[in-house]
Coordinates of C-alpha atoms in Angstrom, one line a residue:
Chain A
M1 CA 12.9 -36.3 9.4
S2 CA 9.3 -35.8 10.2
Q3 CA 6.7 -38.0 11.5
N4 CA 4.0 -37.0 9.9
M5 CA 3.0 -39.2 6.6
H6 CA 0.2 -39.5 4.4
I7 CA 0.3 -42.0 1.3
D8 CA -2.2 -42.2 -0.9
I9 CA -1.4 -44.7 -3.7
H10 CA -3.8 -44.7 -5.9
H11 CA -4.1 -48.1 -8.4
V12 CA -1.5 -50.2 -6.7
T13 CA 0.5 -51.3 -9.8
R14 CA 1.5 -54.5 -11.0
V15 CA -1.7 -56.1 -8.9
E16 CA -4.7 -57.5 -10.5
G17 CA -7.8 -55.1 -10.6
H18 CA -7.9 -51.7 -8.5
G19 CA -6.4 -51.5 -5.2
N20 CA -5.1 -48.1 -3.4
I21 CA -3.1 -47.6 -0.3
V22 CA -3.8 -45.2 2.1
V23 CA -1.8 -44.6 5.3
N24 CA -1.8 -41.3 7.6
A25 CA 0.3 -40.9 10.6
K26 CA 0.5 -37.9 13.0
N27 CA 4.0 -37.5 15.2
G28 CA 4.9 -40.7 14.6
V29 CA 1.6 -42.5 15.3
L30 CA -0.3 -44.5 13.1
E31 CA -3.6 -42.9 12.6
E32 CA -5.3 -44.7 9.6
C33 CA -3.4 -47.5 7.8
R34 CA -6.0 -49.5 4.6
L35 CA -6.2 -51.2 1.7
D36 CA -9.4 -49.8 -0.4
I37 CA -10.7 -52.3 -3.3
V38 CA -12.6 -49.9 -5.4
E39 CA -13.6 -52.9 -7.8
T40 CA -17.1 -53.8 -8.7
P41 CA -17.9 -57.2 -6.9
R42 CA -17.9 -59.9 -9.4
F43 CA -22.1 -61.3 -10.1
F44 CA -21.0 -65.0 -9.7
E45 CA -23.9 -66.4 -8.5
A46 CA -26.2 -64.3 -11.1
L47 CA -23.7 -65.9 -14.0
L48 CA -24.4 -69.3 -12.8
R49 CA -28.2 -69.6 -11.7
G50 CA -30.3 -71.1 -13.8
R51 CA -27.6 -72.5 -15.9
P52 CA -26.8 -76.1 -16.8
Y53 CA -24.6 -78.2 -14.5
T54 CA -22.7 -78.8 -17.4
E55 CA -21.7 -75.2 -18.4
A56 CA -20.6 -74.3 -14.8
S57 CA -17.0 -75.3 -15.2
H58 CA -16.8 -73.6 -18.3
I59 CA -18.2 -70.3 -17.3
T60 CA -16.4 -70.1 -14.2
S61 CA -12.8 -71.2 -15.9
R62 CA -13.3 -67.6 -17.6
I63 CA -13.5 -65.5 -14.4
C64 CA -9.6 -65.6 -14.5
G65 CA -7.0 -66.2 -17.7
I66 CA -4.5 -67.5 -14.4
C67 CA -6.3 -69.8 -12.2
A68 CA -9.1 -71.0 -15.0
V69 CA -7.9 -74.8 -14.8
G70 CA -8.5 -73.6 -10.5
H71 CA -11.5 -72.9 -11.0
A72 CA -12.6 -75.3 -13.3
T73 CA -11.5 -77.9 -11.1
A74 CA -13.1 -76.0 -7.6
S75 CA -16.3 -76.2 -10.2
L76 CA -16.2 -79.6 -10.8
R77 CA -15.5 -80.9 -8.0
A78 CA -18.3 -78.8 -5.9
T79 CA -20.6 -80.1 -8.7
E80 CA -19.5 -83.9 -8.5
N81 CA -19.9 -83.7 -4.6
A82 CA -23.4 -82.2 -5.0
L83 CA -24.3 -84.9 -7.3
G84 CA -22.5 -87.7 -6.1
V85 CA -20.0 -88.3 -8.9
A86 CA -17.2 -90.7 -7.9
V87 CA -14.1 -90.3 -10.5
S88 CA -11.4 -92.5 -11.6
E89 CA -7.8 -92.8 -10.8
Q90 CA -7.0 -92.0 -14.0
T91 CA -8.8 -88.8 -14.1
R92 CA -7.7 -87.9 -10.7
L93 CA -3.6 -88.5 -12.2
L94 CA -4.5 -86.0 -14.6
R95 CA -6.5 -83.2 -13.0
D96 CA -3.0 -83.6 -10.5
L97 CA -1.0 -82.6 -13.9
I98 CA -3.0 -80.2 -15.3
F99 CA -2.8 -78.6 -12.0
F100 CA 1.0 -78.5 -11.5
G101 CA 0.8 -76.8 -14.9
E102 CA -0.7 -73.8 -13.6
M103 CA 0.6 -74.0 -10.6
L104 CA 4.1 -73.6 -12.6
D105 CA 2.3 -71.2 -14.9
S106 CA 1.3 -68.5 -12.6
H107 CA 3.9 -68.9 -10.4
V108 CA 6.7 -68.0 -12.7
L109 CA 4.8 -64.9 -14.1
H110 CA 4.2 -63.7 -10.8
T111 CA 7.7 -64.1 -9.3
Y112 CA 9.9 -62.7 -12.7
M113 CA 7.0 -60.3 -14.0
L114 CA 5.8 -58.5 -10.9
I115 CA 7.9 -59.2 -8.3
A116 CA 11.3 -59.4 -9.7
P117 CA 11.5 -55.5 -10.7
D118 CA 11.1 -54.6 -7.2
F119 CA 14.1 -56.4 -6.9
F120 CA 15.8 -55.1 -9.9
G121 CA 14.9 -51.4 -8.8
V122 CA 12.9 -51.2 -12.2
G123 CA 9.1 -50.0 -13.0
S124 CA 7.7 -53.1 -14.9
V125 CA 8.8 -56.1 -16.6
I126 CA 9.7 -54.2 -20.0
P127 CA 12.9 -52.5 -18.9
L128 CA 13.6 -55.6 -16.9
A129 CA 13.5 -57.2 -20.2
Q130 CA 16.5 -54.9 -21.1
V131 CA 18.5 -55.3 -17.6
A132 CA 18.2 -59.0 -17.4
A133 CA 17.0 -60.3 -20.6
N134 CA 17.3 -64.2 -19.7
A135 CA 15.5 -64.0 -16.6
V136 CA 12.6 -63.0 -18.7
L137 CA 13.1 -65.5 -21.4
R138 CA 13.6 -68.1 -18.5
A139 CA 10.3 -67.0 -17.3
L140 CA 8.5 -67.1 -20.6
R141 CA 10.0 -70.4 -21.7
V142 CA 9.0 -72.2 -18.4
K143 CA 5.0 -70.4 -19.1
K144 CA 5.5 -72.1 -22.1
L145 CA 5.7 -75.6 -21.2
A146 CA 3.0 -75.1 -18.7
G147 CA 0.8 -73.6 -21.0
D148 CA 1.8 -76.3 -23.3
L149 CA 0.9 -78.8 -20.8
C150 CA -2.5 -77.5 -19.7
A151 CA -3.0 -77.8 -23.5
V152 CA -2.4 -81.2 -23.7
V153 CA -4.2 -82.3 -20.6
G154 CA -6.9 -79.6 -21.1
G155 CA -7.5 -79.7 -24.5
R156 CA -7.0 -75.7 -24.9
H157 CA -4.5 -73.5 -24.1
T158 CA -5.4 -70.6 -21.3
H159 CA -8.7 -72.1 -20.4
P160 CA -9.3 -75.6 -20.4
I161 CA -12.1 -77.0 -22.6
A162 CA -11.8 -81.2 -22.0
M163 CA -12.4 -81.2 -18.0
T164 CA -15.6 -81.9 -17.7
V165 CA -17.9 -83.6 -14.8
G166 CA -16.6 -87.2 -14.0
G167 CA -13.6 -87.0 -16.7
F168 CA -12.2 -85.6 -19.9
T169 CA -14.1 -85.0 -23.2
H170 CA -10.9 -85.6 -24.8
L171 CA -8.1 -87.6 -23.3
P172 CA -3.9 -86.9 -24.2
S173 CA -2.2 -89.7 -25.9
V174 CA 0.8 -91.5 -24.1
D175 CA 3.2 -89.9 -26.5
E176 CA 1.9 -86.7 -26.1
I177 CA 2.9 -86.9 -22.2
K178 CA 6.2 -88.7 -23.2
A179 CA 7.2 -85.7 -25.1
L180 CA 5.8 -83.4 -22.0
R181 CA 8.1 -85.2 -19.2
E182 CA 11.1 -84.9 -22.0
R183 CA 10.2 -81.0 -21.6
L184 CA 9.9 -80.9 -17.7
I185 CA 13.2 -82.8 -17.2
L186 CA 15.1 -80.1 -19.2
A187 CA 12.9 -77.3 -16.4
R188 CA 15.1 -78.5 -13.9
K189 CA 18.0 -76.4 -14.9
D190 CA 15.4 -73.5 -15.4
M191 CA 14.6 -74.3 -12.0
D192 CA 18.1 -74.4 -10.4
D193 CA 18.5 -71.0 -12.4
T194 CA 15.8 -69.4 -10.7
I195 CA 16.2 -70.8 -7.1
T196 CA 20.1 -69.3 -8.0
L197 CA 18.6 -65.8 -9.1
F198 CA 16.5 -64.9 -6.4
K199 CA 18.2 -66.5 -3.5
T200 CA 20.8 -63.8 -4.1
L201 CA 18.2 -60.9 -4.2
P202 CA 17.2 -58.7 -1.3
W203 CA 14.0 -60.1 0.3
P204 CA 12.8 -57.5 2.7
R205 CA 12.7 -58.7 6.1
F206 CA 9.9 -58.4 8.0
K207 CA 7.7 -60.7 10.6
R208 CA 4.6 -60.9 11.7
E209 CA 2.8 -64.3 13.0
T210 CA -0.7 -65.0 12.0
E211 CA -3.1 -68.0 11.5
Y212 CA -2.3 -69.5 8.1
I213 CA -4.5 -71.8 6.3
A214 CA -4.7 -74.2 3.5
L215 CA -5.7 -77.5 2.4
S216 CA -4.3 -80.7 3.7
K217 CA -3.9 -84.4 3.1
P218 CA -1.8 -87.0 4.7
N219 CA 0.0 -88.4 2.2
E220 CA 0.4 -85.7 -0.3
Y221 CA 1.1 -81.8 -0.7
A222 CA -2.8 -81.3 -1.4
F223 CA -3.9 -78.3 -4.3
I224 CA -7.1 -80.4 -5.0
D225 CA -9.3 -81.5 -1.9
G226 CA -8.3 -82.1 1.6
A227 CA -9.4 -80.9 4.9
I228 CA -9.2 -77.6 5.8
T229 CA -6.2 -76.9 8.2
S230 CA -4.8 -74.3 10.5
T231 CA -1.2 -73.2 11.7
D232 CA -2.9 -72.4 14.8
G233 CA -4.5 -76.3 15.3
G234 CA -7.7 -77.9 14.1
S235 CA -9.0 -79.4 10.9
W236 CA -12.1 -79.2 9.1
N237 CA -14.3 -80.8 6.5
I238 CA -14.5 -78.4 3.5
S239 CA -18.3 -78.4 3.7
E240 CA -17.7 -76.6 6.8
Y241 CA -15.9 -73.5 4.8
K242 CA -18.2 -70.7 6.0
T243 CA -17.2 -71.8 9.6
I244 CA -13.3 -70.9 8.3
T245 CA -14.2 -67.9 6.2
N246 CA -16.8 -65.6 8.0
E247 CA -17.1 -63.5 5.5
H248 CA -17.9 -60.0 6.6
L249 CA -18.3 -56.6 4.9
V250 CA -15.9 -53.2 5.9
Q251 CA -17.0 -50.1 4.7
H252 CA -13.4 -49.1 2.7
S253 CA -13.8 -52.0 0.7
S254 CA -16.3 -53.6 -2.2
S255 CA -15.0 -56.9 -1.4
K256 CA -16.0 -58.8 2.0
H257 CA -13.6 -59.7 4.7
T258 CA -12.5 -63.3 6.0
K259 CA -11.9 -63.7 9.7
H260 CA -11.8 -67.4 11.8
K261 CA -9.5 -67.9 14.8
R262 CA -7.8 -64.4 14.9
E263 CA -8.3 -60.8 13.3
S264 CA -7.6 -61.9 9.9
Y265 CA -5.7 -65.5 8.4
M266 CA -3.4 -65.8 5.6
V267 CA -4.0 -68.1 2.4
G268 CA -1.6 -68.7 -0.4
A269 CA 1.7 -70.5 -1.3
L270 CA 3.4 -69.4 2.3
A271 CA 0.3 -70.7 4.4
R272 CA 0.7 -74.3 1.8
F273 CA 4.5 -74.3 2.7
N274 CA 3.4 -73.7 6.6
V275 CA 0.9 -76.4 7.0
N276 CA 2.4 -79.1 4.4
Y277 CA 5.9 -78.3 4.5
D278 CA 6.7 -82.0 5.1
L279 CA 4.7 -83.3 2.0
L280 CA 6.5 -81.0 -0.4
H281 CA 8.9 -83.1 -2.5
P282 CA 12.9 -83.4 -1.3
K283 CA 14.5 -80.9 -4.4
A284 CA 11.5 -78.5 -3.2
K285 CA 12.7 -78.8 0.6
D286 CA 16.0 -78.2 -0.7
A287 CA 15.3 -74.9 -2.5
A288 CA 13.5 -73.9 0.6
R289 CA 16.7 -74.2 2.7
E290 CA 18.7 -72.2 -0.1
L291 CA 16.1 -69.5 -0.7
G292 CA 16.3 -69.1 3.8
M293 CA 12.8 -70.4 4.5
K294 CA 11.7 -73.0 7.1
P295 CA 8.4 -73.7 8.6
V296 CA 6.7 -71.5 10.2
C297 CA 8.0 -68.6 7.9
T298 CA 5.9 -65.6 9.4
N299 CA 7.8 -63.0 6.6
P300 CA 4.6 -62.2 3.8
Y301 CA 7.6 -61.0 1.7
F302 CA 7.9 -64.7 1.5
N303 CA 4.6 -66.0 -0.3
S304 CA 6.8 -65.1 -3.4
A305 CA 9.6 -67.5 -2.2
A306 CA 7.1 -69.7 -1.3
Q307 CA 6.2 -70.1 -5.2
I308 CA 9.6 -71.0 -6.3
V309 CA 9.3 -73.9 -3.6
E310 CA 6.5 -74.5 -5.1
M311 CA 7.3 -74.5 -8.5
V312 CA 10.4 -77.0 -7.9
H313 CA 7.6 -79.1 -6.2
S314 CA 5.3 -78.9 -9.3
V315 CA 7.5 -79.6 -11.5
E316 CA 8.9 -82.6 -10.2
G317 CA 5.3 -83.7 -9.3
A318 CA 4.2 -83.7 -13.0
I319 CA 7.5 -85.7 -13.8
T320 CA 5.8 -88.4 -11.3
I321 CA 3.1 -88.1 -12.6
C322 CA 3.8 -88.8 -16.1
D323 CA 5.9 -91.6 -15.2
E324 CA 2.6 -93.1 -13.6
L325 CA 0.3 -92.5 -16.8
I326 CA 3.5 -94.1 -19.2
A327 CA 3.2 -96.9 -17.5
R328 CA -0.1 -97.6 -16.6
G329 CA -1.4 -96.2 -20.1
I330 CA -4.1 -93.8 -21.2
T331 CA -7.6 -95.9 -20.8
P332 CA -11.4 -94.2 -22.9
E333 CA -13.8 -93.4 -20.3
K334 CA -17.5 -93.3 -20.5
P335 CA -18.5 -90.0 -19.1
Y336 CA -20.8 -89.5 -16.8
T337 CA -24.6 -89.2 -17.5
F338 CA -27.2 -87.4 -15.1
S339 CA -28.7 -89.3 -12.6
G340 CA -31.9 -86.8 -13.0
K341 CA -31.6 -86.3 -9.1
G342 CA -30.2 -83.0 -7.9
G343 CA -28.0 -82.2 -4.5
A344 CA -25.8 -79.9 -3.0
G345 CA -21.9 -79.6 -2.6
V346 CA -18.5 -77.5 -2.1
G347 CA -15.7 -77.8 -4.4
A348 CA -12.6 -76.5 -2.7
C349 CA -8.9 -76.7 -4.4
E350 CA -5.7 -75.0 -3.3
V351 CA -5.0 -72.3 -7.2
P352 CA -1.9 -70.3 -7.1
R353 CA -3.4 -67.6 -4.6
G354 CA -4.9 -69.9 -2.1
T355 CA -7.8 -71.5 -1.3
L356 CA -10.7 -71.5 -3.7
Y357 CA -14.3 -72.5 -2.7
H358 CA -17.4 -73.3 -5.2
N359 CA -20.4 -74.2 -3.5
Y360 CA -23.5 -75.2 -5.8
E361 CA -27.0 -76.5 -5.2
I362 CA -28.2 -78.3 -8.4
G363 CA -31.9 -79.0 -9.0
D364 CA -33.4 -81.9 -10.4
N365 CA -33.5 -80.3 -13.6
G366 CA -30.0 -80.3 -13.8
R367 CA -29.8 -76.9 -13.4
I368 CA -27.9 -74.7 -10.6
I369 CA -30.8 -72.8 -8.1
N370 CA -27.8 -71.1 -6.2
A371 CA -23.8 -70.8 -6.2
N372 CA -21.4 -69.5 -4.4
C373 CA -17.5 -68.3 -4.3
I374 CA -14.9 -67.6 -2.3
I375 CA -11.9 -66.2 -3.7
P376 CA -8.5 -66.4 -2.4
T377 CA -7.5 -62.8 -2.4
G378 CA -10.7 -62.3 -0.4
Q379 CA -9.3 -64.2 2.5
N380 CA -6.2 -62.4 2.5
L381 CA -7.2 -58.4 2.4
A382 CA -7.8 -58.4 6.1
N383 CA -4.4 -60.4 6.8
I384 CA -2.6 -57.6 4.2
E385 CA -4.3 -54.8 6.4
A386 CA -2.6 -56.0 9.5
D387 CA 0.5 -56.7 8.2
M388 CA 0.4 -53.0 6.6
R389 CA -0.5 -51.6 10.4
A390 CA 2.6 -53.8 12.0
L391 CA 5.1 -53.0 9.2
V392 CA 4.4 -48.8 8.7
P393 CA 5.7 -48.2 12.7
Q394 CA 8.5 -50.2 12.0
I395 CA 9.8 -48.3 8.8
L396 CA 8.2 -44.4 9.7
D397 CA 11.6 -43.2 10.3
Q398 CA 12.6 -44.2 6.6
G399 CA 10.6 -41.7 5.0
Q400 CA 7.9 -41.5 2.4
E401 CA 9.3 -43.1 -0.5
K402 CA 10.7 -46.2 1.0
V403 CA 7.6 -46.8 3.0
T404 CA 5.9 -46.4 0.3
L405 CA 7.7 -48.9 -2.0
A406 CA 7.9 -51.6 1.1
L407 CA 3.8 -51.0 1.3
E408 CA 3.7 -51.7 -2.4
M409 CA 5.8 -54.9 -1.9
L410 CA 3.8 -56.2 0.6
V411 CA 0.9 -55.5 -1.3
R412 CA 2.5 -57.7 -4.4
A413 CA 3.5 -60.4 -2.3
Y414 CA 0.3 -61.6 -1.7
D415 CA -0.1 -61.8 -5.3
P416 CA -3.9 -60.3 -5.1
C417 CA -6.1 -60.6 -8.0
I418 CA -8.7 -57.9 -6.9
S419 CA -11.0 -58.4 -10.0
C420 CA -9.8 -60.4 -12.9
S421 CA -9.5 -60.6 -17.1
V422 CA -10.7 -57.6 -18.9
H423 CA -8.6 -56.8 -21.0
F424 CA -10.1 -55.0 -24.2
L425 CA -7.6 -53.0 -26.4
N426 CA -7.3 -49.2 -26.1
V427 CA -6.3 -48.1 -30.0
R428 CA -5.3 -44.9 -31.3
F429 CA -5.1 -44.5 -35.1
I430 CA -1.9 -43.0 -36.2
Chain B
M1 CA 5.5 -74.1 -41.3
Q2 CA 3.1 -72.9 -38.5
P3 CA -0.6 -72.8 -40.0
L4 CA -2.4 -69.1 -39.9
L5 CA -3.5 -68.6 -37.1
I6 CA -6.6 -66.5 -36.3
L7 CA -7.0 -65.9 -32.4
G8 CA -9.9 -64.6 -31.1
L9 CA -8.9 -62.8 -27.6
G10 CA -11.2 -61.6 -24.7
N11 CA -13.6 -62.1 -21.6
P12 CA -17.0 -63.9 -22.5
L13 CA -18.1 -63.1 -19.0
Q14 CA -17.4 -59.1 -19.7
A15 CA -20.2 -58.1 -22.1
D16 CA -18.8 -57.2 -25.5
D17 CA -15.0 -58.1 -24.9
G18 CA -16.5 -61.8 -25.3
I19 CA -16.9 -60.7 -29.0
G20 CA -13.3 -62.3 -30.1
C21 CA -13.9 -65.6 -28.4
R22 CA -17.3 -65.8 -30.2
V23 CA -16.1 -65.3 -33.8
A24 CA -13.2 -67.7 -33.1
Q25 CA -16.5 -70.2 -31.7
E26 CA -17.9 -69.8 -34.7
L27 CA -15.0 -70.1 -37.2
A28 CA -13.6 -73.0 -35.4
M29 CA -16.7 -74.9 -37.1
R30 CA -16.0 -74.3 -40.7
A31 CA -13.0 -76.3 -42.1
M32 CA -10.1 -73.7 -43.6
P33 CA -7.2 -75.6 -44.8
G34 CA -4.1 -74.0 -43.6
V35 CA -5.7 -72.3 -40.7
E36 CA -5.2 -73.0 -37.4
V37 CA -8.6 -71.0 -35.3
M38 CA -8.2 -70.5 -31.5
D39 CA -10.0 -69.3 -28.7
G40 CA -7.0 -68.0 -26.7
G41 CA -9.4 -66.0 -24.0
T42 CA -7.5 -63.3 -22.1
P43 CA -4.2 -65.0 -22.2
G44 CA -2.1 -62.5 -20.8
V45 CA 1.8 -62.8 -21.3
G46 CA 1.3 -65.9 -23.1
L47 CA 0.1 -64.4 -26.0
I48 CA 3.4 -63.9 -26.7
N49 CA 4.3 -68.2 -26.7
L50 CA 0.9 -68.5 -28.8
L51 CA 2.1 -66.0 -31.6
Q52 CA 5.7 -67.3 -31.3
G53 CA 7.1 -69.5 -34.4
R54 CA 4.3 -68.2 -37.3
T55 CA 4.3 -66.5 -39.6
R56 CA 0.9 -64.6 -39.9
A57 CA -1.7 -63.9 -37.2
I58 CA -5.3 -62.7 -37.8
I59 CA -6.3 -61.2 -33.8
V60 CA -9.8 -60.7 -33.0
D61 CA -10.8 -58.1 -29.8
A62 CA -12.8 -55.8 -28.4
A63 CA -11.3 -52.2 -29.5
E64 CA -12.0 -49.2 -28.0
M65 CA -11.5 -47.0 -30.9
Q66 CA -14.2 -44.1 -30.0
I67 CA -16.6 -45.1 -33.3
A68 CA -19.8 -46.4 -33.0
P69 CA -20.9 -50.0 -31.3
G70 CA -20.2 -52.8 -33.3
E71 CA -18.4 -51.0 -36.0
I72 CA -15.1 -53.2 -37.2
R73 CA -11.7 -51.8 -38.4
V74 CA -8.8 -53.4 -39.7
F75 CA -5.2 -52.7 -39.1
D76 CA -2.1 -53.7 -38.3
A77 CA -0.4 -53.9 -35.4
R78 CA 2.1 -51.9 -35.8
Q79 CA 0.1 -48.9 -38.0
V80 CA -1.6 -47.8 -34.6
Q81 CA -0.9 -46.9 -31.1
L82 CA -2.0 -49.7 -28.9
D83 CA -2.2 -47.8 -25.2
R84 CA -0.8 -49.7 -22.1
A85 CA -0.4 -47.2 -19.3
R86 CA 3.5 -47.6 -18.3
D87 CA 4.0 -50.0 -15.7
Q88 CA 0.2 -51.1 -15.4
I89 CA 1.9 -55.0 -16.9
S90 CA 0.2 -57.3 -15.0
L91 CA -1.0 -60.4 -15.6
H92 CA -4.5 -60.6 -15.9
H93 CA -4.3 -57.4 -17.7
C94 CA -1.8 -57.9 -20.1
G95 CA -3.4 -57.4 -23.0
V96 CA -1.9 -57.1 -26.9
A97 CA -0.3 -54.0 -25.6
D98 CA 1.9 -55.3 -23.3
A99 CA 2.4 -58.5 -24.4
L100 CA 3.6 -57.2 -27.9
A101 CA 6.1 -54.6 -25.8
L102 CA 7.2 -57.0 -24.0
A103 CA 8.0 -59.1 -27.3
G104 CA 9.7 -56.1 -28.8
A105 CA 12.0 -55.4 -25.5
L106 CA 12.6 -59.1 -25.8
K107 CA 13.5 -59.0 -29.7
I108 CA 11.3 -61.9 -29.9
A109 CA 10.5 -62.3 -33.6
L110 CA 6.2 -62.4 -33.9
P111 CA 4.4 -62.9 -37.1
D112 CA 2.7 -60.4 -39.4
I113 CA -0.6 -59.1 -37.1
T114 CA -3.7 -57.9 -38.2
I115 CA -6.1 -56.8 -36.1
V116 CA -9.7 -57.1 -36.6
G117 CA -11.0 -54.5 -33.9
V118 CA -14.8 -54.6 -32.6
Q119 CA -15.9 -51.4 -30.8
P120 CA -17.7 -52.7 -27.6
A121 CA -21.0 -51.2 -26.4
R122 CA -20.2 -52.1 -22.7
V123 CA -17.5 -54.2 -21.1
E124 CA -18.8 -55.2 -17.5
W125 CA -20.2 -59.0 -16.1
S126 CA -22.2 -60.0 -18.1
A127 CA -22.1 -63.1 -20.6
Q128 CA -24.1 -61.6 -23.1
L129 CA -23.1 -59.7 -26.3
T130 CA -25.1 -56.2 -26.5
P131 CA -27.5 -55.8 -29.1
R132 CA -25.7 -54.0 -31.8
V133 CA -22.1 -56.1 -31.5
Q134 CA -24.3 -59.2 -31.2
A135 CA -25.8 -57.5 -34.8
A136 CA -22.2 -57.2 -36.1
L137 CA -21.3 -61.0 -35.5
P138 CA -21.8 -62.0 -39.4
R139 CA -19.7 -58.9 -40.6
V140 CA -17.2 -59.9 -38.2
I141 CA -16.6 -63.0 -39.2
E142 CA -17.0 -62.3 -43.0
T143 CA -13.9 -59.6 -42.3
V144 CA -11.8 -62.2 -41.3
I145 CA -12.4 -64.6 -43.9
E146 CA -11.9 -61.3 -46.5
Q147 CA -8.4 -61.4 -44.6
L148 CA -7.5 -64.7 -45.0
G149 CA -6.8 -63.6 -48.6
A150 CA -5.5 -60.6 -48.4
V151 CA -1.5 -60.0 -47.8
P152 CA -0.5 -58.0 -44.8

């Protein structure tokens, strides 16, 4: 077989935004291997500068239809840290609950609709719906539960409206929480069926050691707040995030790359799994065992398996919180009122795709002076390229078609979100 | 029976793509018995779950129709070809066309859907509608209200 190869995948499908994969090999030697990002950068700071701090979470939740709760939460935590706002135990519980909902929502879509088609050898979820209708219907059922959970707590489907600085403008009733709990209990069967399906699928085998970074807390599997923690050792306050991310420009990408102790690091479900495995719910650990993974798992394709583990964890975590909220009842709480003193603060969350940072400076007039945002995909780009460079020489003799598929599947496994959410209709009148 | 749904779609951070959300925000302030107004943002595949179980829905969205910016067209989702590039389905970019195609493949019954399409001038990162689409806002709202009485 020829040891020359040129791959130029223009717009990788089933990932968010526009990314191109370029590979060049000559006489069996890899000469070039990169992931080009051709999306225009987002104007995050410009969107927020001059706006009242109360609008920041609503604006940023529109950046993304999938991580709307994640952006809103990171935004609120940044503002709360900037203004010195303490939140109640009830607020913490409700935020954890809605976060479990978003994690479930995002992961079920990614695993079933973007990853499963590769395993079934079909081009997208539309033909998948023909060969495995029950699986796709299951995904939609879980998505509906997750979406309804987010609507009950967040006050609206897709983009939460009730989440505000210091708490919630609208609170769910205990009856609504009870109804959610019943449905979460029923969703356990869907989780079991998900594990049964995915454990039989042909997961690609590939390993590469790297640095995994995730937020961590002493007593829970961290999604909101925590300390930035690395599998290479070390733990940092979120206010020091720039010493971890070290953003730098690279020529072929309009998105900045990041690096910490090595040339790259990974964030996301697999990174959380590797950093925080001990704090997963026992049922989630069972799921990991069934899927054949244990920490430290260095196969990036297993990021999707780690998402399934987190789906189980999220269902169980949400049930636990519902129980707690039902037991303690829902108490009306006064929203925060501005003290007239601004400040600066960082908010960090583990959104479905990894660690998300928002950093705001707010003036004494309550308006945003500066804003910075580092999204998970930006942090993963350098690591995806490092994986590609390690993978291609191992499989170069398998031919262009297989190498192309392996690379596309690798990029999809990271669940990248290169740009977010513009989806206007293209219409032809017939 | 679930109420008729007026669903505004789009991203208000993408200039004219936000027209559907703006219309939903305006209509949400009016009391309309038997009508539910929702600012759906960019729900992706979740659109199926928002529509399922209803008998009628009016979707307001920016639509590339090759006409002048701010112009409005009303059509039944079945009357037109909604472009979806094969295999391009993704979570964020999954728009109305993809969600309806998936519902069709799964034989999920959807309501009668009327789409009120508004031609955008610009779709790029900006929190404001362009002047021509902004000027069209009252007419879009009027058009949606006219559709409430119309039989699909």
